[in-house]
Amino acid sequence: MSASAAPDWDPRSPEVLEDQIAAYDRFRAQCPVAHSEFLGYSVLGHEDALRVLHDPETFSNAVSQRLTVPNGMDPPEHTVYRAVNDRYFTPELMRRFEPVCREVALSLLRELPLHEPVDVIEQLAEVYALRAQSAFLGWPRELEEPLRAWTAKNRTATLAQDRPAMKAIAVEFDGYIRQLLQQRREAGHRAPKDLTTQLLHEQVYGRALNDEELVSLLRNWTVGELSTIAASVGILANFLATHPEIQTRLREDPSLIGAANDEILRAHAPLIANRRVATRDVEVNGRLIPAGERVTVVWASANRDESVFGDPDEFRLDRDPGLNLLYGAGIHICPGAPLARLELRVLVEELLKRTSSIAPAPGAQAPARAHYPGSGYSTLPLQLD
């Protein structure tokens, strides 16, 4: 058992950022619990990831200096706030939102040109993530561009670990949310009957949620949704463009789209990693992690573990869905998973309906891969016919 904290790798090196997925595959085989100054102890294997996820007492989610509702909390506090959170992702709410979501998807797809190159990230993925999330929460269209710019700034600051910039960016986002909450309070009974207004009436411990808690909850929903949905759309579109036989199969049987989305995103994760902190000295796969050290669960590696999935790039719909960590596992499983699955299924359904072919754009540059903390692609030139 080794307690050495010497860096094993640099997750921000050009070699890793050039192709994060391939780099994680290499390190998983060489060093399944790899230490770096940037990520602390990165857990790369599936079994080790499950151990971390199912032991919140040893691997705490309370990693942020800011209040993070509910994912940055541990029980019993997490249990109270998660109950409020989950009331907004019920099957009934998803059924009610589906036609709204479908219209968002259709309106964007109608605007995309056919028979010529389209940058799917800029012209579809990022805009869809914003409009779908805004429609779900009842936010105005004029907030789209500020949020889009904010997401890009947040990604850049996180990669650079620019703490002053990250703090300023967080304050900027919180300002947008506080303004929305204030507008609804001032409107009184004339306030929109949307989920943001509904949140103002939620209670914990016999009192109303305060502004800090409301902002944190909405930040958690929005930050998680915008980046991962945009990344997911790009990953799914590129996979379909490079696997025409799967396109055909899904057009012939759209009922497979939900399961296909989960399998495609298992192999190419839209969210690279999540943080934890060790509450005690603990050994994971022969590596001693001292108390107080950061632990990073690397979804983009664990979901490709050959010991669980065989060939991780093989597209199969007969895998055990319980092994897929796309939305995590344990008490902190992604709270927005029902919404994310709905948004991605609806978009792929409509994309396949409205096209006969999705293919790499002839003569265009190769897709540019996104860099940590992003995943997927930063540009993706495709042609829709």
mmCIF file of C-alpha atoms in Angstrom:
data_model
loop_
_atom_site.group_PDB
_atom_site.id
_atom_site.type_symbol
_atom_site.label_atom_id
_atom_site.label_comp_id
_atom_site.label_asym_id
_atom_site.label_seq_id
_atom_site.Cartn_x
_atom_site.Cartn_y
_atom_site.Cartn_z
ATOM 1 C CA MET A 1 0.000 0.000 0.000
ATOM 2 C CA SER A 2 1.470 3.353 -1.031
ATOM 3 C CA ALA A 3 0.752 6.691 0.628
ATOM 4 C CA SER A 4 2.872 8.678 -1.789
ATOM 5 C CA ALA A 5 1.327 11.946 -2.948
ATOM 6 C CA ALA A 6 3.796 12.397 -5.791
ATOM 7 C CA PRO A 7 1.915 13.209 -9.013
ATOM 8 C CA ASP A 8 1.309 10.216 -11.269
ATOM 9 C CA TRP A 9 0.000 12.334 -14.145
ATOM 10 C CA ASP A 10 -1.188 15.779 -15.179
ATOM 11 C CA PRO A 11 -4.874 15.770 -16.272
ATOM 12 C CA ARG A 12 -4.326 19.168 -17.928
ATOM 13 C CA SER A 13 -1.334 18.148 -20.033
ATOM 14 C CA PRO A 14 -1.678 18.556 -23.818
ATOM 15 C CA GLU A 15 -1.417 14.774 -24.253
ATOM 16 C CA VAL A 16 -4.440 14.205 -22.000
ATOM 17 C CA LEU A 17 -6.533 17.112 -23.263
ATOM 18 C CA GLU A 18 -5.991 16.081 -26.889
ATOM 19 C CA ASP A 19 -8.143 12.995 -26.262
ATOM 20 C CA GLN A 20 -9.329 12.709 -22.679
ATOM 21 C CA ILE A 21 -11.155 9.405 -23.151
ATOM 22 C CA ALA A 22 -8.136 7.621 -24.647
ATOM 23 C CA ALA A 23 -5.866 9.058 -21.937
ATOM 24 C CA TYR A 24 -8.132 7.785 -19.158
ATOM 25 C CA ASP A 25 -8.165 4.357 -20.771
ATOM 26 C CA ARG A 26 -4.352 4.279 -20.620
ATOM 27 C CA PHE A 27 -4.121 5.448 -17.025
ATOM 28 C CA ARG A 28 -6.872 3.113 -15.821
ATOM 29 C CA ALA A 29 -4.709 0.160 -16.830
ATOM 30 C CA GLN A 30 -1.478 1.635 -15.456
ATOM 31 C CA CYS A 31 -2.634 3.339 -12.270
ATOM 32 C CA PRO A 32 -6.302 2.832 -11.336
ATOM 33 C CA VAL A 33 -6.102 5.378 -8.502
ATOM 34 C CA ALA A 34 -3.909 8.141 -9.925
ATOM 35 C CA HIS A 35 -2.706 11.193 -7.989
ATOM 36 C CA SER A 36 -2.353 14.681 -9.455
ATOM 37 C CA GLU A 37 -2.167 18.182 -8.039
ATOM 38 C CA PHE A 38 -5.182 19.176 -10.139
ATOM 39 C CA LEU A 39 -7.666 16.413 -9.253
ATOM 40 C CA GLY A 40 -6.241 14.852 -6.105
ATOM 41 C CA TYR A 41 -6.785 11.085 -6.188
ATOM 42 C CA SER A 42 -8.603 10.128 -9.400
ATOM 43 C CA VAL A 43 -10.587 6.900 -9.191
ATOM 44 C CA LEU A 44 -10.604 5.398 -12.684
ATOM 45 C CA GLY A 45 -12.041 1.878 -12.296
ATOM 46 C CA HIS A 46 -15.720 0.886 -12.143
ATOM 47 C CA GLU A 47 -15.584 -1.174 -8.932
ATOM 48 C CA ASP A 48 -13.606 1.521 -7.117
ATOM 49 C CA ALA A 49 -16.003 4.201 -8.326
ATOM 50 C CA LEU A 50 -18.981 2.254 -6.963
ATOM 51 C CA ARG A 51 -17.221 1.893 -3.629
ATOM 52 C CA VAL A 52 -16.772 5.660 -3.393
ATOM 53 C CA LEU A 53 -20.347 6.392 -4.494
ATOM 54 C CA HIS A 54 -21.911 4.020 -1.992
ATOM 55 C CA ASP A 55 -19.863 5.205 1.007
ATOM 56 C CA PRO A 56 -20.730 8.878 1.580
ATOM 57 C CA GLU A 57 -19.510 8.650 5.178
ATOM 58 C CA THR A 58 -15.946 8.041 3.984
ATOM 59 C CA PHE A 59 -16.151 9.993 0.721
ATOM 60 C CA SER A 60 -18.017 13.197 1.520
ATOM 61 C CA ASN A 61 -19.744 15.397 -1.042
ATOM 62 C CA ALA A 62 -19.204 18.508 1.079
ATOM 63 C CA VAL A 63 -16.308 19.675 -1.082
ATOM 64 C CA SER A 64 -17.274 23.243 -1.965
ATOM 65 C CA GLN A 65 -16.761 26.368 0.102
ATOM 66 C CA ARG A 66 -20.117 27.589 -1.209
ATOM 67 C CA LEU A 67 -23.479 26.157 -0.226
ATOM 68 C CA THR A 68 -24.349 23.492 -2.820
ATOM 69 C CA VAL A 69 -27.929 22.206 -2.613
ATOM 70 C CA PRO A 70 -28.348 19.233 -2.555
ATOM 71 C CA ASN A 71 -25.330 17.545 -4.144
ATOM 72 C CA GLY A 72 -22.722 19.211 -1.977
ATOM 73 C CA MET A 73 -24.344 17.897 1.184
ATOM 74 C CA ASP A 74 -24.136 14.682 3.186
ATOM 75 C CA PRO A 75 -26.875 12.957 5.201
ATOM 76 C CA PRO A 76 -28.904 13.826 7.151
ATOM 77 C CA GLU A 77 -28.933 17.336 5.620
ATOM 78 C CA HIS A 78 -28.769 15.925 2.082
ATOM 79 C CA THR A 79 -31.879 13.809 2.686
ATOM 80 C CA VAL A 80 -33.988 16.856 3.591
ATOM 81 C CA TYR A 81 -32.963 18.984 0.623
ATOM 82 C CA ARG A 82 -32.957 16.105 -1.857
ATOM 83 C CA ALA A 83 -36.628 15.480 -1.014
ATOM 84 C CA VAL A 84 -37.424 19.045 -2.137
ATOM 85 C CA ASN A 85 -35.288 18.645 -5.253
ATOM 86 C CA ASP A 86 -36.904 15.417 -6.394
ATOM 87 C CA ARG A 87 -40.402 16.876 -6.395
ATOM 88 C CA TYR A 88 -39.392 18.739 -9.562
ATOM 89 C CA PHE A 89 -38.372 15.679 -11.589
ATOM 90 C CA THR A 90 -41.378 13.395 -11.182
ATOM 91 C CA PRO A 91 -42.802 11.310 -14.056
ATOM 92 C CA GLU A 92 -45.878 13.566 -14.108
ATOM 93 C CA LEU A 93 -43.820 16.739 -14.500
ATOM 94 C CA MET A 94 -41.762 15.093 -17.237
ATOM 95 C CA ARG A 95 -44.967 14.119 -19.100
ATOM 96 C CA ARG A 96 -46.231 17.692 -18.871
ATOM 97 C CA PHE A 97 -42.933 19.132 -20.082
ATOM 98 C CA GLU A 98 -42.422 16.736 -23.019
ATOM 99 C CA PRO A 99 -44.565 18.618 -25.595
ATOM 100 C CA VAL A 100 -42.902 21.900 -24.601
ATOM 101 C CA CYS A 101 -39.486 20.314 -24.941
ATOM 102 C CA ARG A 102 -40.423 18.837 -28.305
ATOM 103 C CA GLU A 103 -41.435 22.235 -29.629
ATOM 104 C CA VAL A 104 -38.096 23.676 -28.490
ATOM 105 C CA ALA A 105 -36.313 20.918 -30.412
ATOM 106 C CA LEU A 106 -38.475 21.345 -33.518
ATOM 107 C CA SER A 107 -38.052 25.111 -33.613
ATOM 108 C CA LEU A 108 -34.266 24.750 -33.631
ATOM 109 C CA LEU A 109 -34.181 21.906 -36.145
ATOM 110 C CA ARG A 110 -36.356 23.892 -38.540
ATOM 111 C CA GLU A 111 -33.711 26.638 -38.536
ATOM 112 C CA LEU A 112 -30.811 24.327 -39.388
ATOM 113 C CA PRO A 113 -29.788 24.389 -43.058
ATOM 114 C CA LEU A 114 -29.804 21.140 -45.004
ATOM 115 C CA HIS A 115 -27.211 19.904 -47.522
ATOM 116 C CA GLU A 116 -24.452 22.142 -46.163
ATOM 117 C CA PRO A 117 -22.069 22.093 -43.171
ATOM 118 C CA VAL A 118 -23.585 22.826 -39.776
ATOM 119 C CA ASP A 119 -21.615 23.298 -36.553
ATOM 120 C CA VAL A 120 -23.841 21.177 -34.355
ATOM 121 C CA ILE A 121 -22.312 22.539 -31.145
ATOM 122 C CA GLU A 122 -22.848 26.225 -31.859
ATOM 123 C CA GLN A 123 -26.028 25.986 -33.917
ATOM 124 C CA LEU A 124 -27.881 23.259 -32.059
ATOM 125 C CA ALA A 125 -26.364 21.742 -28.910
ATOM 126 C CA GLU A 126 -25.630 24.865 -26.884
ATOM 127 C CA VAL A 127 -28.829 26.647 -27.889
ATOM 128 C CA TYR A 128 -30.982 23.579 -27.218
ATOM 129 C CA ALA A 129 -29.515 23.124 -23.744
ATOM 130 C CA LEU A 130 -30.272 26.750 -22.907
ATOM 131 C CA ARG A 131 -33.770 26.888 -24.384
ATOM 132 C CA ALA A 132 -34.890 23.576 -22.946
ATOM 133 C CA GLN A 133 -33.643 24.487 -19.476
ATOM 134 C CA SER A 134 -35.182 27.968 -19.668
ATOM 135 C CA ALA A 135 -38.501 26.498 -20.809
ATOM 136 C CA PHE A 136 -38.439 23.981 -17.964
ATOM 137 C CA LEU A 137 -37.855 26.677 -15.334
ATOM 138 C CA GLY A 138 -39.914 29.427 -16.966
ATOM 139 C CA TRP A 139 -36.978 31.743 -17.626
ATOM 140 C CA PRO A 140 -37.119 34.542 -20.245
ATOM 141 C CA ARG A 141 -35.477 34.229 -23.669
ATOM 142 C CA GLU A 142 -33.290 37.311 -23.055
ATOM 143 C CA LEU A 143 -31.352 35.348 -20.421
ATOM 144 C CA GLU A 144 -30.069 32.885 -23.031
ATOM 145 C CA GLU A 145 -27.029 34.763 -24.297
ATOM 146 C CA PRO A 146 -25.786 35.875 -20.861
ATOM 147 C CA LEU A 147 -26.049 32.273 -19.649
ATOM 148 C CA ARG A 148 -24.295 30.973 -22.747
ATOM 149 C CA ALA A 149 -21.400 33.385 -22.224
ATOM 150 C CA TRP A 150 -21.359 32.555 -18.527
ATOM 151 C CA THR A 151 -21.060 28.817 -19.232
ATOM 152 C CA ALA A 152 -18.038 29.389 -21.483
ATOM 153 C CA LYS A 153 -16.325 31.614 -18.909
ATOM 154 C CA ASN A 154 -16.987 29.106 -16.137
ATOM 155 C CA ARG A 155 -15.462 26.274 -18.193
ATOM 156 C CA THR A 156 -12.311 28.287 -18.932
ATOM 157 C CA ALA A 157 -11.819 29.388 -15.329
ATOM 158 C CA THR A 158 -12.330 25.850 -14.019
ATOM 159 C CA LEU A 159 -9.709 24.385 -16.345
ATOM 160 C CA ALA A 160 -7.242 27.093 -15.338
ATOM 161 C CA GLN A 161 -8.258 26.793 -11.651
ATOM 162 C CA ASP A 162 -8.388 30.580 -11.615
ATOM 163 C CA ARG A 163 -9.932 31.007 -8.171
ATOM 164 C CA PRO A 164 -10.626 34.782 -8.347
ATOM 165 C CA ALA A 165 -12.274 34.349 -11.755
ATOM 166 C CA MET A 166 -14.309 31.370 -10.541
ATOM 167 C CA LYS A 167 -15.558 33.398 -7.572
ATOM 168 C CA ALA A 168 -16.509 36.376 -9.748
ATOM 169 C CA ILE A 169 -18.285 34.085 -12.235
ATOM 170 C CA ALA A 170 -20.265 32.465 -9.432
ATOM 171 C CA VAL A 171 -21.361 35.874 -8.160
ATOM 172 C CA GLU A 172 -22.428 36.837 -11.683
ATOM 173 C CA PHE A 173 -24.630 33.747 -12.031
ATOM 174 C CA ASP A 174 -26.146 34.238 -8.592
ATOM 175 C CA GLY A 175 -27.097 37.757 -9.631
ATOM 176 C CA TYR A 176 -29.200 36.449 -12.539
ATOM 177 C CA ILE A 177 -31.069 34.075 -10.223
ATOM 178 C CA ARG A 178 -31.657 36.616 -7.459
ATOM 179 C CA GLN A 179 -33.138 38.996 -10.011
ATOM 180 C CA LEU A 180 -35.558 36.330 -11.262
ATOM 181 C CA LEU A 181 -36.631 35.487 -7.709
ATOM 182 C CA GLN A 182 -37.115 39.166 -6.847
ATOM 183 C CA GLN A 183 -39.223 39.750 -9.953
ATOM 184 C CA ARG A 184 -41.538 36.914 -8.947
ATOM 185 C CA ARG A 185 -41.858 38.163 -5.388
ATOM 186 C CA GLU A 186 -42.715 41.654 -6.603
ATOM 187 C CA ALA A 187 -45.306 40.258 -9.037
ATOM 188 C CA GLY A 188 -47.122 38.503 -6.194
ATOM 189 C CA HIS A 189 -50.188 36.646 -7.458
ATOM 190 C CA ARG A 190 -49.366 37.832 -11.001
ATOM 191 C CA ALA A 191 -46.083 35.907 -11.010
ATOM 192 C CA PRO A 192 -45.726 33.233 -13.715
ATOM 193 C CA LYS A 193 -47.037 29.832 -12.632
ATOM 194 C CA ASP A 194 -43.717 28.119 -13.329
ATOM 195 C CA LEU A 195 -41.277 25.977 -11.377
ATOM 196 C CA THR A 196 -39.131 28.943 -10.332
ATOM 197 C CA THR A 197 -42.156 30.593 -8.710
ATOM 198 C CA GLN A 198 -43.165 27.268 -7.161
ATOM 199 C CA LEU A 199 -39.755 26.984 -5.481
ATOM 200 C CA LEU A 200 -40.505 30.141 -3.479
ATOM 201 C CA HIS A 201 -43.107 28.159 -1.541
ATOM 202 C CA GLU A 202 -40.863 25.202 -0.635
ATOM 203 C CA GLN A 203 -39.934 24.600 2.989
ATOM 204 C CA VAL A 204 -37.225 22.793 4.952
ATOM 205 C CA TYR A 205 -37.140 22.361 8.728
ATOM 206 C CA GLY A 206 -40.497 24.135 8.980
ATOM 207 C CA ARG A 207 -39.372 27.336 7.225
ATOM 208 C CA ALA A 208 -39.229 28.669 3.674
ATOM 209 C CA LEU A 209 -36.077 28.120 1.658
ATOM 210 C CA ASN A 210 -33.937 31.253 1.935
ATOM 211 C CA ASP A 211 -32.398 33.031 -1.061
ATOM 212 C CA GLU A 212 -29.003 31.421 -0.605
ATOM 213 C CA GLU A 213 -30.599 27.974 -0.721
ATOM 214 C CA LEU A 214 -32.842 28.817 -3.676
ATOM 215 C CA VAL A 215 -29.936 30.256 -5.672
ATOM 216 C CA SER A 216 -27.786 27.241 -4.886
ATOM 217 C CA LEU A 217 -30.498 24.770 -5.911
ATOM 218 C CA LEU A 218 -31.151 26.565 -9.199
ATOM 219 C CA ARG A 219 -27.419 26.915 -9.822
ATOM 220 C CA ASN A 220 -26.985 23.182 -9.325
ATOM 221 C CA TRP A 221 -29.762 22.388 -11.796
ATOM 222 C CA THR A 222 -28.642 24.907 -14.393
ATOM 223 C CA VAL A 223 -24.868 24.500 -14.347
ATOM 224 C CA GLY A 224 -25.229 20.732 -14.462
ATOM 225 C CA GLU A 225 -27.791 20.809 -17.264
ATOM 226 C CA LEU A 226 -26.290 23.371 -19.626
ATOM 227 C CA SER A 227 -22.849 21.847 -20.030
ATOM 228 C CA THR A 228 -23.817 18.190 -19.964
ATOM 229 C CA ILE A 229 -26.833 18.467 -22.265
ATOM 230 C CA ALA A 230 -24.847 20.461 -24.827
ATOM 231 C CA ALA A 231 -21.983 17.952 -24.628
ATOM 232 C CA SER A 232 -24.425 15.036 -24.884
ATOM 233 C CA VAL A 233 -26.088 16.410 -28.013
ATOM 234 C CA GLY A 234 -22.699 16.720 -29.705
ATOM 235 C CA ILE A 235 -21.579 13.244 -28.670
ATOM 236 C CA LEU A 236 -24.841 11.656 -29.837
ATOM 237 C CA ALA A 237 -24.867 13.537 -33.146
ATOM 238 C CA ASN A 238 -21.258 12.627 -33.907
ATOM 239 C CA PHE A 239 -21.838 8.980 -33.054
ATOM 240 C CA LEU A 240 -24.852 8.800 -35.364
ATOM 241 C CA ALA A 241 -22.946 10.595 -38.128
ATOM 242 C CA THR A 242 -20.112 8.064 -37.935
ATOM 243 C CA HIS A 243 -22.367 5.002 -37.499
ATOM 244 C CA PRO A 244 -24.957 5.135 -40.304
ATOM 245 C CA GLU A 245 -26.089 1.590 -39.516
ATOM 246 C CA ILE A 246 -27.173 2.735 -36.038
ATOM 247 C CA GLN A 247 -28.995 5.687 -37.611
ATOM 248 C CA THR A 248 -30.944 3.261 -39.755
ATOM 249 C CA ARG A 249 -31.706 0.982 -36.824
ATOM 250 C CA LEU A 250 -33.030 3.853 -34.676
ATOM 251 C CA ARG A 251 -35.091 5.324 -37.509
ATOM 252 C CA GLU A 252 -36.712 1.928 -38.010
ATOM 253 C CA ASP A 253 -37.344 1.462 -34.283
ATOM 254 C CA PRO A 254 -37.455 4.800 -32.385
ATOM 255 C CA SER A 255 -38.368 2.957 -29.177
ATOM 256 C CA LEU A 256 -34.662 2.088 -28.885
ATOM 257 C CA ILE A 257 -33.526 5.716 -28.783
ATOM 258 C CA GLY A 258 -33.568 6.134 -24.993
ATOM 259 C CA ALA A 259 -31.461 3.026 -24.378
ATOM 260 C CA ALA A 260 -29.192 3.888 -27.315
ATOM 261 C CA ASN A 261 -28.538 7.357 -25.892
ATOM 262 C CA ASP A 262 -27.485 5.892 -22.553
ATOM 263 C CA GLU A 263 -25.162 3.388 -24.234
ATOM 264 C CA ILE A 264 -23.532 5.983 -26.506
ATOM 265 C CA LEU A 265 -22.976 8.293 -23.543
ATOM 266 C CA ARG A 266 -21.602 5.447 -21.454
ATOM 267 C CA ALA A 267 -18.771 5.047 -23.938
ATOM 268 C CA HIS A 268 -18.188 8.805 -24.286
ATOM 269 C CA ALA A 269 -19.172 10.564 -21.074
ATOM 270 C CA PRO A 270 -20.661 14.072 -21.311
ATOM 271 C CA LEU A 271 -19.550 14.772 -17.725
ATOM 272 C CA ILE A 272 -15.925 13.917 -17.029
ATOM 273 C CA ALA A 273 -15.812 13.734 -13.240
ATOM 274 C CA ASN A 274 -17.186 14.684 -9.817
ATOM 275 C CA ARG A 275 -15.363 15.507 -6.614
ATOM 276 C CA ARG A 276 -15.425 14.004 -3.134
ATOM 277 C CA VAL A 277 -13.220 14.439 -0.057
ATOM 278 C CA ALA A 278 -11.904 11.626 2.157
ATOM 279 C CA THR A 279 -13.140 11.948 5.746
ATOM 280 C CA ARG A 280 -10.574 9.436 7.045
ATOM 281 C CA ASP A 281 -7.477 7.614 5.887
ATOM 282 C CA VAL A 282 -8.730 5.004 3.444
ATOM 283 C CA GLU A 283 -7.218 2.485 1.064
ATOM 284 C CA VAL A 284 -8.650 2.201 -2.446
ATOM 285 C CA ASN A 285 -7.195 -0.415 -4.783
ATOM 286 C CA GLY A 286 -3.918 -0.510 -2.861
ATOM 287 C CA ARG A 287 -3.575 3.269 -2.672
ATOM 288 C CA LEU A 288 -3.708 5.068 0.665
ATOM 289 C CA ILE A 289 -5.777 8.238 0.458
ATOM 290 C CA PRO A 290 -5.145 10.404 3.547
ATOM 291 C CA ALA A 291 -8.021 12.096 5.383
ATOM 292 C CA GLY A 292 -8.891 15.481 3.927
ATOM 293 C CA GLU A 293 -7.591 14.694 0.438
ATOM 294 C CA ARG A 294 -9.657 15.327 -2.706
ATOM 295 C CA VAL A 295 -11.039 12.274 -4.477
ATOM 296 C CA THR A 296 -12.254 12.542 -8.080
ATOM 297 C CA VAL A 297 -14.607 9.951 -9.540
ATOM 298 C CA VAL A 298 -13.800 9.905 -13.262
ATOM 299 C CA TRP A 299 -17.019 8.804 -14.965
ATOM 300 C CA ALA A 300 -15.351 8.987 -18.375
ATOM 301 C CA SER A 301 -13.024 6.201 -17.276
ATOM 302 C CA ALA A 302 -15.151 4.049 -14.945
ATOM 303 C CA ASN A 303 -17.883 3.664 -17.572
ATOM 304 C CA ARG A 304 -15.326 2.211 -19.995
ATOM 305 C CA ASP A 305 -13.770 -0.314 -17.600
ATOM 306 C CA GLU A 306 -13.001 -3.423 -19.685
ATOM 307 C CA SER A 307 -13.477 -5.706 -16.699
ATOM 308 C CA VAL A 308 -17.157 -4.699 -16.661
ATOM 309 C CA PHE A 309 -17.997 -3.758 -20.255
ATOM 310 C CA GLY A 310 -15.554 -5.761 -22.374
ATOM 311 C CA ASP A 311 -14.817 -3.686 -25.460
ATOM 312 C CA PRO A 312 -15.941 -0.264 -24.175
ATOM 313 C CA ASP A 313 -16.496 1.096 -27.687
ATOM 314 C CA GLU A 314 -18.801 -1.722 -28.786
ATOM 315 C CA PHE A 315 -22.381 -0.446 -29.115
ATOM 316 C CA ARG A 316 -24.656 -2.913 -27.326
ATOM 317 C CA LEU A 317 -28.202 -2.549 -26.083
ATOM 318 C CA ASP A 318 -28.149 -5.744 -24.024
ATOM 319 C CA ARG A 319 -25.837 -4.434 -21.297
ATOM 320 C CA ASP A 320 -27.100 -4.274 -17.708
ATOM 321 C CA PRO A 321 -28.342 -0.667 -17.343
ATOM 322 C CA GLY A 322 -27.599 -0.872 -13.631
ATOM 323 C CA LEU A 323 -23.873 -0.899 -14.427
ATOM 324 C CA ASN A 324 -24.015 2.314 -16.445
ATOM 325 C CA LEU A 325 -22.747 5.219 -14.305
ATOM 326 C CA LEU A 326 -23.851 7.874 -16.769
ATOM 327 C CA TYR A 327 -26.001 9.495 -14.080
ATOM 328 C CA GLY A 328 -23.963 8.274 -11.138
ATOM 329 C CA ALA A 329 -25.090 5.923 -8.376
ATOM 330 C CA GLY A 330 -25.884 5.944 -4.684
ATOM 331 C CA ILE A 331 -27.646 8.708 -2.763
ATOM 332 C CA HIS A 332 -26.121 11.425 -4.947
ATOM 333 C CA ILE A 333 -27.298 9.970 -8.254
ATOM 334 C CA CYS A 334 -27.949 12.840 -10.679
ATOM 335 C CA PRO A 335 -31.130 14.626 -9.544
ATOM 336 C CA GLY A 336 -31.844 15.888 -13.061
ATOM 337 C CA ALA A 337 -31.520 12.497 -14.781
ATOM 338 C CA PRO A 338 -35.232 12.246 -15.731
ATOM 339 C CA LEU A 339 -35.116 15.655 -17.390
ATOM 340 C CA ALA A 340 -31.820 14.973 -19.166
ATOM 341 C CA ARG A 341 -33.075 11.660 -20.549
ATOM 342 C CA LEU A 342 -36.280 13.328 -21.758
ATOM 343 C CA GLU A 343 -34.477 16.206 -23.475
ATOM 344 C CA LEU A 344 -32.000 13.919 -25.237
ATOM 345 C CA ARG A 345 -34.609 11.376 -26.327
ATOM 346 C CA VAL A 346 -36.896 14.063 -27.746
ATOM 347 C CA LEU A 347 -34.094 15.776 -29.654
ATOM 348 C CA VAL A 348 -32.750 12.553 -31.198
ATOM 349 C CA GLU A 349 -36.282 11.462 -32.126
ATOM 350 C CA GLU A 350 -36.930 14.710 -33.978
ATOM 351 C CA LEU A 351 -33.460 14.859 -35.518
ATOM 352 C CA LEU A 352 -33.883 11.397 -37.019
ATOM 353 C CA LYS A 353 -37.451 12.129 -38.150
ATOM 354 C CA ARG A 354 -36.438 15.282 -39.999
ATOM 355 C CA THR A 355 -33.393 13.835 -41.775
ATOM 356 C CA SER A 356 -32.587 10.901 -44.003
ATOM 357 C CA SER A 357 -28.851 11.226 -43.353
ATOM 358 C CA ILE A 358 -26.528 12.694 -40.726
ATOM 359 C CA ALA A 359 -22.904 12.597 -41.839
ATOM 360 C CA PRO A 360 -19.548 14.316 -41.314
ATOM 361 C CA ALA A 361 -19.508 17.509 -43.393
ATOM 362 C CA PRO A 362 -17.560 16.902 -46.626
ATOM 363 C CA GLY A 363 -14.294 18.813 -46.731
ATOM 364 C CA ALA A 364 -14.717 20.292 -43.260
ATOM 365 C CA GLN A 365 -12.118 20.137 -40.526
ATOM 366 C CA ALA A 366 -12.287 17.267 -38.077
ATOM 367 C CA PRO A 367 -14.349 17.869 -34.921
ATOM 368 C CA ALA A 368 -12.417 19.693 -32.189
ATOM 369 C CA ARG A 369 -12.522 17.911 -28.846
ATOM 370 C CA ALA A 370 -13.600 19.789 -25.730
ATOM 371 C CA HIS A 371 -11.181 20.201 -22.837
ATOM 372 C CA TYR A 372 -11.685 19.501 -19.140
ATOM 373 C CA PRO A 373 -14.043 20.139 -17.407
ATOM 374 C CA GLY A 374 -15.974 19.875 -20.657
ATOM 375 C CA SER A 375 -16.408 16.731 -22.697
ATOM 376 C CA GLY A 376 -17.501 15.921 -26.216
ATOM 377 C CA TYR A 377 -16.628 18.515 -28.834
ATOM 378 C CA SER A 378 -16.087 22.252 -29.028
ATOM 379 C CA THR A 379 -16.838 22.233 -32.771
ATOM 380 C CA LEU A 380 -18.642 19.524 -34.738
ATOM 381 C CA PRO A 381 -19.197 20.102 -38.475
ATOM 382 C CA LEU A 382 -21.893 17.758 -39.788
ATOM 383 C CA GLN A 383 -24.199 17.719 -42.797
ATOM 384 C CA LEU A 384 -27.909 16.979 -42.525
ATOM 385 C CA ASP A 385 -29.773 15.726 -45.579
#
